[in-house]
Structure formats: structure tokens, C-alpha cells
Amino acid sequence: SSSSSSSNSSSSSSSRGGINPASSGIKAFNALAGYIFGGNAEGRKMTMTTPVLSTTDGTMEFVVSANADQVSPASLPAPADPAVQLQRRSGGTYAAAVFGGVATPRRCSEVSSELLAALQEAGLKPVDSSSWTLARYNDPSVKPRFRRNEILVKLQDFDLWA
């Protein structure tokens, strides 16, 4: 599990299940960046981590730490911006489709459709077939041909040894 800070996006672009995560806006990103760059009750600056996660429910998330023993929402400074929320996310088993380039809403819709079709063909069940997450791993200044992105779909009843 990890702790994350999240902010709602004001995007209205749609996809299966709601908002296309690729269209999560600069407003959400700036709110989260403000938090980790000192816009919090302690003025504490934190290291930016990857990936930046955007979900079909309209949230954008930064991962604060993958070490749940060291970091929890209670150990983090309170956000100065009420749009930023601290929460713990549980782990799980996810199917991932990796792709390069710019994560446009159209490309993400295509990749998510391909991944969901592959899961159905393989007999794997998503927790929610209308819900997926876009994971972006690179700074916007990275040239598109060197960028790494993933579409993530949480799986239910997955058994590696079955």
C-alpha cells in the first residue's frame, strides 16, 4: 500500500466509466504539485515521485511513499489547498498495458479498450470494466518518443498459480 495525495480534476472529457484520465487537467496537477513543493501546513517540501496517476473517476494522484511503515496520511502535513486530500491506497493485482508517446485522451481510450479486450480473451476479470487508471512516468519536458505510460486495470479473483 502507499499514501497518496489526490485532487479532483475539473475535466469534462468522457470515456467508459466517466472521465478520460488523459484529460485530467493542469488544475489538479498544480494543486498536487503545490502540496509537495511546500503548500502544506508545515511548508515541508517533498520529493516528486512517479507515476502520476489519473483515474476515470476524475482524480489525479501523486504517490508519496511506497513504504507504508514510514508514511501514512497522519504523518504527512495537512494540505493548504482544500482540493488536495491525503489517503492510503491499498495494493492489488493490476493488468497493465505499456505505451510510449504523449498520453492523449484518444490514445488512452484505444489502449484501455485493447487491454480490456485482451483481459476478456484471457478470461481475466476486472474489478470494474469501466474503470482504469493512467500512470504517467515522465516529466512533461521528456521528448514524447522517450515517455512511458501505462493503462492499469485492477483485477478481481486473480490467482497467479491457478
Coordinates of N, CA and C in Angstrom, one line a residue:
S1 N 0.8 -1.2 0.0 CA 0.0 0.0 0.0 C 0.9 1.2 0.0
S2 N 0.3 2.4 -0.3 CA 1.1 3.6 -0.4 C 0.2 4.7 0.1
S3 N 0.8 5.8 0.4 CA 0.0 7.0 0.7 C 0.0 7.9 -0.5
S4 N -1.1 8.5 -0.8 CA -1.1 9.4 -2.0 C -1.8 10.7 -1.6
S5 N -1.5 11.7 -2.4 CA -2.3 12.9 -2.3 C -3.1 13.0 -3.6
S6 N -4.3 13.4 -3.5 CA -5.2 13.4 -4.7 C -5.9 14.7 -4.8
S7 N -6.3 15.0 -6.0 CA -7.1 16.2 -6.3 C -8.1 15.9 -7.4
N8 N -9.3 16.4 -7.2 CA -10.3 16.2 -8.3 C -9.9 17.1 -9.5
S9 N -10.1 16.5 -10.6 CA -9.9 17.3 -11.9 C -11.3 17.9 -12.3
S10 N -11.2 19.0 -13.0 CA -12.4 19.6 -13.4 C -12.7 19.3 -14.9
S11 N -12.0 18.3 -15.4 CA -12.2 17.9 -16.8 C -13.6 17.3 -17.1
S12 N -14.0 17.5 -18.3 CA -15.3 17.0 -18.6 C -15.2 16.0 -19.8
S13 N -14.0 15.7 -20.2 CA -13.9 14.7 -21.3 C -14.3 13.4 -20.8
S14 N -15.0 12.6 -21.7 CA -15.6 11.4 -21.2 C -14.9 10.2 -21.8
S15 N -15.1 9.0 -21.2 CA -14.7 7.7 -21.6 C -15.6 6.8 -20.9
R16 N -15.4 5.5 -21.2 CA -16.1 4.5 -20.5 C -15.9 4.7 -19.0
G17 N -17.0 4.8 -18.3 CA -16.9 5.0 -16.8 C -16.7 6.4 -16.3
G18 N -16.7 7.4 -17.2 CA -16.6 8.7 -16.8 C -15.6 9.5 -17.5
I19 N -14.7 10.1 -16.7 CA -13.7 11.0 -17.2 C -12.5 10.2 -17.8
N20 N -12.0 10.6 -19.0 CA -10.8 10.0 -19.5 C -9.6 10.5 -18.8
P21 N -8.9 9.7 -18.1 CA -7.8 10.1 -17.2 C -6.7 10.9 -18.0
A22 N -6.6 10.8 -19.3 CA -5.6 11.6 -20.0 C -6.0 13.0 -20.1
S23 N -7.2 13.3 -19.8 CA -7.6 14.7 -19.9 C -7.7 15.4 -18.5
S24 N -7.2 14.7 -17.4 CA -7.1 15.3 -16.1 C -6.3 16.5 -16.2
G25 N -6.8 17.6 -15.8 CA -6.3 18.9 -16.1 C -5.1 19.4 -15.3
I26 N -4.6 20.5 -15.7 CA -3.5 21.2 -15.1 C -3.9 21.7 -13.7
K27 N -5.1 22.0 -13.5 CA -5.6 22.5 -12.2 C -5.3 21.4 -11.1
A28 N -5.6 20.2 -11.4 CA -5.4 19.1 -10.4 C -3.9 18.9 -10.2
F29 N -3.1 18.9 -11.3 CA -1.7 18.8 -11.2 C -1.1 19.9 -10.4
N30 N -1.5 21.1 -10.7 CA -0.9 22.3 -9.9 C -1.2 22.2 -8.4
A31 N -2.5 21.8 -8.1 CA -2.8 21.6 -6.7 C -1.9 20.6 -6.0
L32 N -1.7 19.5 -6.6 CA -0.9 18.4 -6.0 C 0.6 18.9 -6.0
A33 N 1.1 19.5 -7.1 CA 2.5 20.0 -7.1 C 2.7 21.0 -6.0
G34 N 1.7 21.9 -5.8 CA 1.8 22.9 -4.7 C 1.9 22.2 -3.4
Y35 N 1.2 21.1 -3.1 CA 1.3 20.4 -1.9 C 2.7 19.9 -1.6
I36 N 3.2 19.2 -2.6 CA 4.5 18.6 -2.3 C 5.7 19.6 -2.4
F37 N 5.5 20.7 -3.0 CA 6.5 21.7 -3.1 C 6.4 22.8 -2.0
G38 N 5.6 22.4 -0.9 CA 5.6 23.3 0.3 C 4.2 23.9 0.6
G39 N 3.2 23.7 -0.2 CA 1.9 24.2 0.0 C 1.1 23.4 1.0
N40 N 1.7 23.3 2.2 CA 1.0 22.5 3.2 C 1.2 23.1 4.6
A41 N 0.6 22.6 5.6 CA 0.6 23.3 7.0 C 2.0 23.5 7.5
E42 N 3.0 22.6 7.1 CA 4.3 22.7 7.7 C 5.3 23.5 6.7
G43 N 4.8 23.7 5.5 CA 5.7 24.3 4.5 C 6.8 23.3 4.1
R44 N 6.5 22.0 4.3 CA 7.5 21.0 4.0 C 7.5 20.7 2.5
K45 N 8.7 20.6 2.0 CA 8.9 20.2 0.6 C 9.2 18.7 0.5
M46 N 8.5 18.0 -0.4 CA 8.7 16.6 -0.6 C 9.2 16.3 -2.0
T47 N 9.8 15.1 -2.1 CA 10.3 14.7 -3.4 C 9.1 14.3 -4.3
M48 N 9.1 14.8 -5.5 CA 8.1 14.3 -6.5 C 8.4 12.9 -6.9
T49 N 7.4 12.1 -6.9 CA 7.6 10.7 -7.3 C 6.8 10.4 -8.6
T50 N 7.1 9.2 -9.1 CA 6.3 8.7 -10.3 C 5.8 7.4 -9.9
P51 N 4.7 7.0 -10.5 CA 4.0 7.7 -11.5 C 3.0 8.7 -11.0
V52 N 2.5 9.6 -11.9 CA 1.4 10.4 -11.6 C 0.2 9.6 -12.1
L53 N -0.8 9.4 -11.3 CA -1.9 8.6 -11.6 C -3.2 9.5 -11.8
S54 N -3.9 9.2 -12.9 CA -5.2 9.8 -13.2 C -6.2 8.7 -13.4
T55 N -7.4 8.9 -12.8 CA -8.4 7.9 -12.8 C -9.6 8.3 -13.5
T56 N -10.4 7.3 -13.9 CA -11.7 7.5 -14.6 C -12.7 8.2 -13.7
D57 N -12.5 8.3 -12.4 CA -13.4 9.0 -11.5 C -13.0 10.5 -11.4
G58 N -12.0 10.9 -12.1 CA -11.7 12.3 -12.2 C -10.6 12.8 -11.2
T59 N -10.0 11.8 -10.5 CA -8.9 12.3 -9.6 C -7.5 12.1 -10.2
M60 N -6.6 12.9 -9.7 CA -5.2 12.8 -10.1 C -4.5 12.5 -8.8
E61 N -3.5 11.6 -8.8 CA -2.8 11.2 -7.5 C -1.3 11.3 -7.7
F62 N -0.6 11.7 -6.7 CA 0.8 11.6 -6.6 C 1.1 10.5 -5.5
V63 N 2.0 9.6 -5.7 CA 2.4 8.7 -4.7 C 3.4 9.3 -3.8
V64 N 3.2 9.4 -2.5 CA 4.1 10.0 -1.6 C 5.1 9.0 -1.1
S65 N 4.8 7.8 -0.9 CA 5.7 6.8 -0.5 C 5.1 5.4 -0.7
A66 N 6.0 4.5 -1.1 CA 5.5 3.1 -1.2 C 5.7 2.3 0.1
N67 N 6.4 2.9 1.1 CA 6.7 2.3 2.3 C 5.7 2.7 3.4
A68 N 4.7 1.9 3.5 CA 3.6 2.2 4.4 C 4.0 2.2 5.9
D69 N 5.1 1.6 6.2 CA 5.6 1.6 7.6 C 6.2 3.0 8.0
Q70 N 6.6 3.8 7.0 CA 7.2 5.1 7.3 C 6.3 6.2 7.1
V71 N 5.4 6.1 6.2 CA 4.5 7.2 5.8 C 3.0 6.8 5.9
S72 N 2.2 7.6 6.5 CA 0.8 7.4 6.5 C 0.2 8.8 6.3
P73 N -1.1 8.9 6.0 CA -1.7 10.2 5.9 C -1.6 11.0 7.2
A74 N -1.6 10.3 8.3 CA -1.5 11.0 9.6 C -0.1 11.6 9.8
S75 N 0.9 11.1 9.2 CA 2.3 11.6 9.4 C 2.7 12.7 8.4
L76 N 1.8 12.9 7.5 CA 2.0 14.0 6.4 C 1.4 15.3 6.9
P77 N 2.0 16.4 6.4 CA 1.4 17.7 6.8 C 0.1 17.9 6.1
A78 N -0.8 18.6 6.7 CA -2.1 18.9 6.2 C -2.0 19.8 4.9
P79 N -2.7 19.5 3.9 CA -2.7 20.3 2.7 C -3.2 21.7 3.0
A80 N -2.6 22.7 2.3 CA -3.1 24.1 2.4 C -4.3 24.3 1.5
D81 N -4.4 23.5 0.4 CA -5.4 23.6 -0.6 C -6.5 22.6 -0.2
P82 N -7.8 23.0 0.0 CA -8.8 22.0 0.3 C -9.1 21.0 -0.8
A83 N -8.7 21.3 -2.0 CA -8.9 20.3 -3.1 C -8.0 19.1 -3.0
V84 N -6.9 19.2 -2.2 CA -6.0 18.1 -2.0 C -6.4 17.3 -0.8
Q85 N -6.4 16.0 -1.0 CA -6.8 15.0 0.1 C -5.7 14.0 0.2
L86 N -5.4 13.6 1.5 CA -4.4 12.6 1.8 C -5.2 11.3 2.0
Q87 N -4.7 10.2 1.4 CA -5.4 8.9 1.7 C -4.4 7.8 1.4
R88 N -4.7 6.7 2.0 CA -3.9 5.5 1.8 C -4.6 4.6 0.8
R89 N -3.9 4.2 -0.2 CA -4.4 3.3 -1.2 C -3.9 1.9 -1.0
S90 N -4.8 0.9 -1.0 CA -4.4 -0.5 -0.8 C -3.8 -1.0 -2.2
G91 N -3.0 -2.0 -2.0 CA -2.5 -2.6 -3.2 C -3.5 -3.5 -3.9
G92 N -3.0 -4.3 -4.8 CA -3.9 -5.2 -5.6 C -3.1 -5.8 -6.8
T93 N -3.8 -6.5 -7.6 CA -3.2 -7.1 -8.8 C -3.8 -6.3 -9.9
Y94 N -3.0 -5.8 -10.8 CA -3.4 -5.0 -11.9 C -2.8 -5.6 -13.2
A95 N -3.6 -5.5 -14.2 CA -3.1 -5.7 -15.6 C -2.7 -4.4 -16.1
A96 N -1.6 -4.4 -16.9 CA -1.0 -3.1 -17.4 C -0.7 -3.2 -18.9
A97 N -1.0 -2.2 -19.6 CA -0.6 -2.0 -21.0 C 0.3 -0.8 -21.1
V98 N 1.5 -1.1 -21.5 CA 2.6 0.0 -21.6 C 2.5 0.6 -22.9
F99 N 2.7 1.9 -23.0 CA 2.8 2.6 -24.3 C 3.6 3.8 -24.2
G100 N 4.2 4.3 -25.3 CA 5.0 5.4 -25.3 C 4.3 6.6 -25.9
G101 N 5.0 7.7 -25.9 CA 4.5 8.9 -26.5 C 3.6 9.8 -25.6
V102 N 2.9 10.7 -26.1 CA 2.0 11.5 -25.4 C 0.7 10.8 -25.0
A103 N 0.3 10.8 -23.8 CA -0.9 10.1 -23.4 C -2.1 11.0 -23.6
T104 N -2.5 11.0 -24.9 CA -3.7 11.8 -25.3 C -5.0 11.0 -24.9
P105 N -6.1 11.7 -24.7 CA -7.4 11.0 -24.4 C -7.7 9.9 -25.4
R106 N -7.5 10.2 -26.7 CA -7.8 9.2 -27.7 C -6.9 8.0 -27.6
R107 N -5.6 8.2 -27.5 CA -4.6 7.1 -27.4 C -5.0 6.3 -26.1
C108 N -5.3 6.9 -25.0 CA -5.6 6.2 -23.8 C -6.9 5.4 -23.9
S109 N -7.9 5.9 -24.6 CA -9.1 5.2 -24.9 C -8.8 3.9 -25.7
E110 N -8.0 4.1 -26.7 CA -7.6 2.9 -27.6 C -6.9 1.9 -26.8
V111 N -5.9 2.3 -26.0 CA -5.1 1.3 -25.2 C -6.0 0.6 -24.2
S112 N -6.8 1.4 -23.5 CA -7.7 0.8 -22.5 C -8.7 -0.2 -23.1
S113 N -9.2 0.1 -24.3 CA -10.1 -0.8 -25.0 C -9.3 -2.1 -25.4
E114 N -8.1 -2.0 -25.9 CA -7.3 -3.1 -26.2 C -7.0 -4.0 -25.0
L115 N -6.6 -3.3 -23.9 CA -6.3 -4.1 -22.7 C -7.6 -4.8 -22.2
L116 N -8.7 -4.2 -22.1 CA -9.9 -4.8 -21.6 C -10.3 -6.0 -22.5
A117 N -10.1 -5.8 -23.8 CA -10.4 -6.9 -24.8 C -9.5 -8.1 -24.5
A118 N -8.2 -7.8 -24.3 CA -7.2 -8.9 -24.0 C -7.5 -9.6 -22.7
L119 N -8.0 -8.8 -21.7 CA -8.4 -9.5 -20.4 C -9.6 -10.4 -20.6
Q120 N -10.5 -9.9 -21.4 CA -11.7 -10.8 -21.6 C -11.3 -12.1 -22.4
E121 N -10.5 -11.9 -23.4 CA -10.0 -13.1 -24.1 C -9.2 -14.0 -23.3
A122 N -8.5 -13.5 -22.3 CA -7.7 -14.4 -21.4 C -8.5 -14.9 -20.2
G123 N -9.8 -14.5 -20.1 CA -10.6 -15.0 -19.0 C -10.3 -14.3 -17.7
L124 N -9.7 -13.1 -17.7 CA -9.4 -12.4 -16.5 C -10.5 -11.3 -16.3
K125 N -10.9 -11.2 -15.0 CA -12.0 -10.3 -14.7 C -11.5 -9.0 -14.0
P126 N -11.8 -7.9 -14.7 CA -11.5 -6.6 -14.0 C -12.5 -6.4 -12.8
V127 N -12.1 -5.7 -11.8 CA -12.9 -5.3 -10.7 C -14.1 -4.5 -11.2
D128 N -13.8 -3.6 -12.2 CA -14.8 -2.7 -12.8 C -14.3 -2.4 -14.2
S129 N -15.1 -3.0 -15.2 CA -14.6 -2.9 -16.6 C -14.8 -1.4 -17.1
S130 N -15.4 -0.6 -16.4 CA -15.5 0.8 -16.9 C -14.5 1.7 -16.2
S131 N -13.6 1.2 -15.3 CA -12.7 1.9 -14.5 C -11.2 1.5 -14.9
W132 N -10.4 2.5 -15.1 CA -9.0 2.3 -15.4 C -8.2 3.5 -14.9
T133 N -6.9 3.3 -14.8 CA -6.0 4.4 -14.3 C -4.9 4.6 -15.4
L134 N -4.6 5.8 -15.6 CA -3.4 6.2 -16.4 C -2.3 6.5 -15.5
A135 N -1.2 5.8 -15.7 CA 0.1 6.1 -15.0 C 1.1 6.8 -15.9
R136 N 1.5 8.0 -15.6 CA 2.5 8.7 -16.4 C 3.8 8.7 -15.6
Y137 N 4.9 8.4 -16.2 CA 6.2 8.2 -15.6 C 7.2 9.3 -15.8
N138 N 6.9 10.2 -16.7 CA 7.9 11.2 -17.1 C 7.5 12.6 -17.0
D139 N 8.5 13.5 -16.8 CA 8.3 14.9 -16.7 C 7.8 15.4 -18.1
P140 N 7.0 16.4 -18.2 CA 6.5 16.9 -19.4 C 7.6 17.3 -20.4
S141 N 8.8 17.6 -19.9 CA 9.9 18.1 -20.8 C 10.5 16.9 -21.5
V142 N 10.2 15.6 -21.1 CA 10.8 14.5 -21.8 C 10.2 14.4 -23.2
K143 N 11.1 14.2 -24.2 CA 10.6 14.1 -25.6 C 9.6 12.9 -25.7
P144 N 8.5 13.1 -26.4 CA 7.5 12.1 -26.5 C 8.0 10.7 -26.8
R145 N 8.9 10.5 -27.7 CA 9.4 9.2 -28.0 C 10.1 8.4 -26.9
F146 N 10.4 9.2 -25.8 CA 11.1 8.6 -24.7 C 10.1 8.4 -23.5
R147 N 8.9 8.8 -23.6 CA 7.9 8.7 -22.5 C 7.4 7.3 -22.3
R148 N 7.1 7.0 -21.0 CA 6.5 5.7 -20.6 C 5.2 6.0 -19.9
N149 N 4.1 5.4 -20.4 CA 2.8 5.5 -19.8 C 2.2 4.1 -19.7
E150 N 1.3 3.9 -18.8 CA 0.6 2.6 -18.6 C -0.9 2.9 -18.4
I151 N -1.7 2.0 -18.9 CA -3.1 1.9 -18.5 C -3.2 0.7 -17.6
L152 N -3.8 0.9 -16.4 CA -3.9 -0.1 -15.3 C -5.3 -0.4 -15.1
V153 N -5.6 -1.7 -15.0 CA -6.9 -2.2 -14.7 C -6.8 -3.2 -13.5
K154 N -7.5 -2.9 -12.4 CA -7.4 -3.8 -11.3 C -8.2 -5.0 -11.5
L155 N -7.6 -6.2 -11.2 CA -8.2 -7.5 -11.4 C -8.9 -8.0 -10.2
Q156 N -9.9 -8.8 -10.4 CA -10.6 -9.5 -9.2 C -10.3 -11.0 -9.4
D157 N -10.3 -11.6 -8.2 CA -10.1 -13.1 -8.2 C -9.0 -13.6 -9.0
F158 N -7.8 -12.9 -9.0 CA -6.7 -13.3 -9.7 C -5.8 -14.2 -8.9
D159 N -5.4 -15.4 -9.5 CA -4.6 -16.3 -8.8 C -3.4 -16.7 -9.7
L160 N -2.2 -16.2 -9.4 CA -1.1 -16.5 -10.2 C -0.8 -18.0 -10.5
W161 N -1.2 -18.8 -9.5 CA -0.9 -20.2 -9.5 C -2.0 -21.1 -10.0
A162 N -3.1 -20.5 -10.4 CA -4.3 -21.2 -10.9 C -4.1 -21.8 -12.3

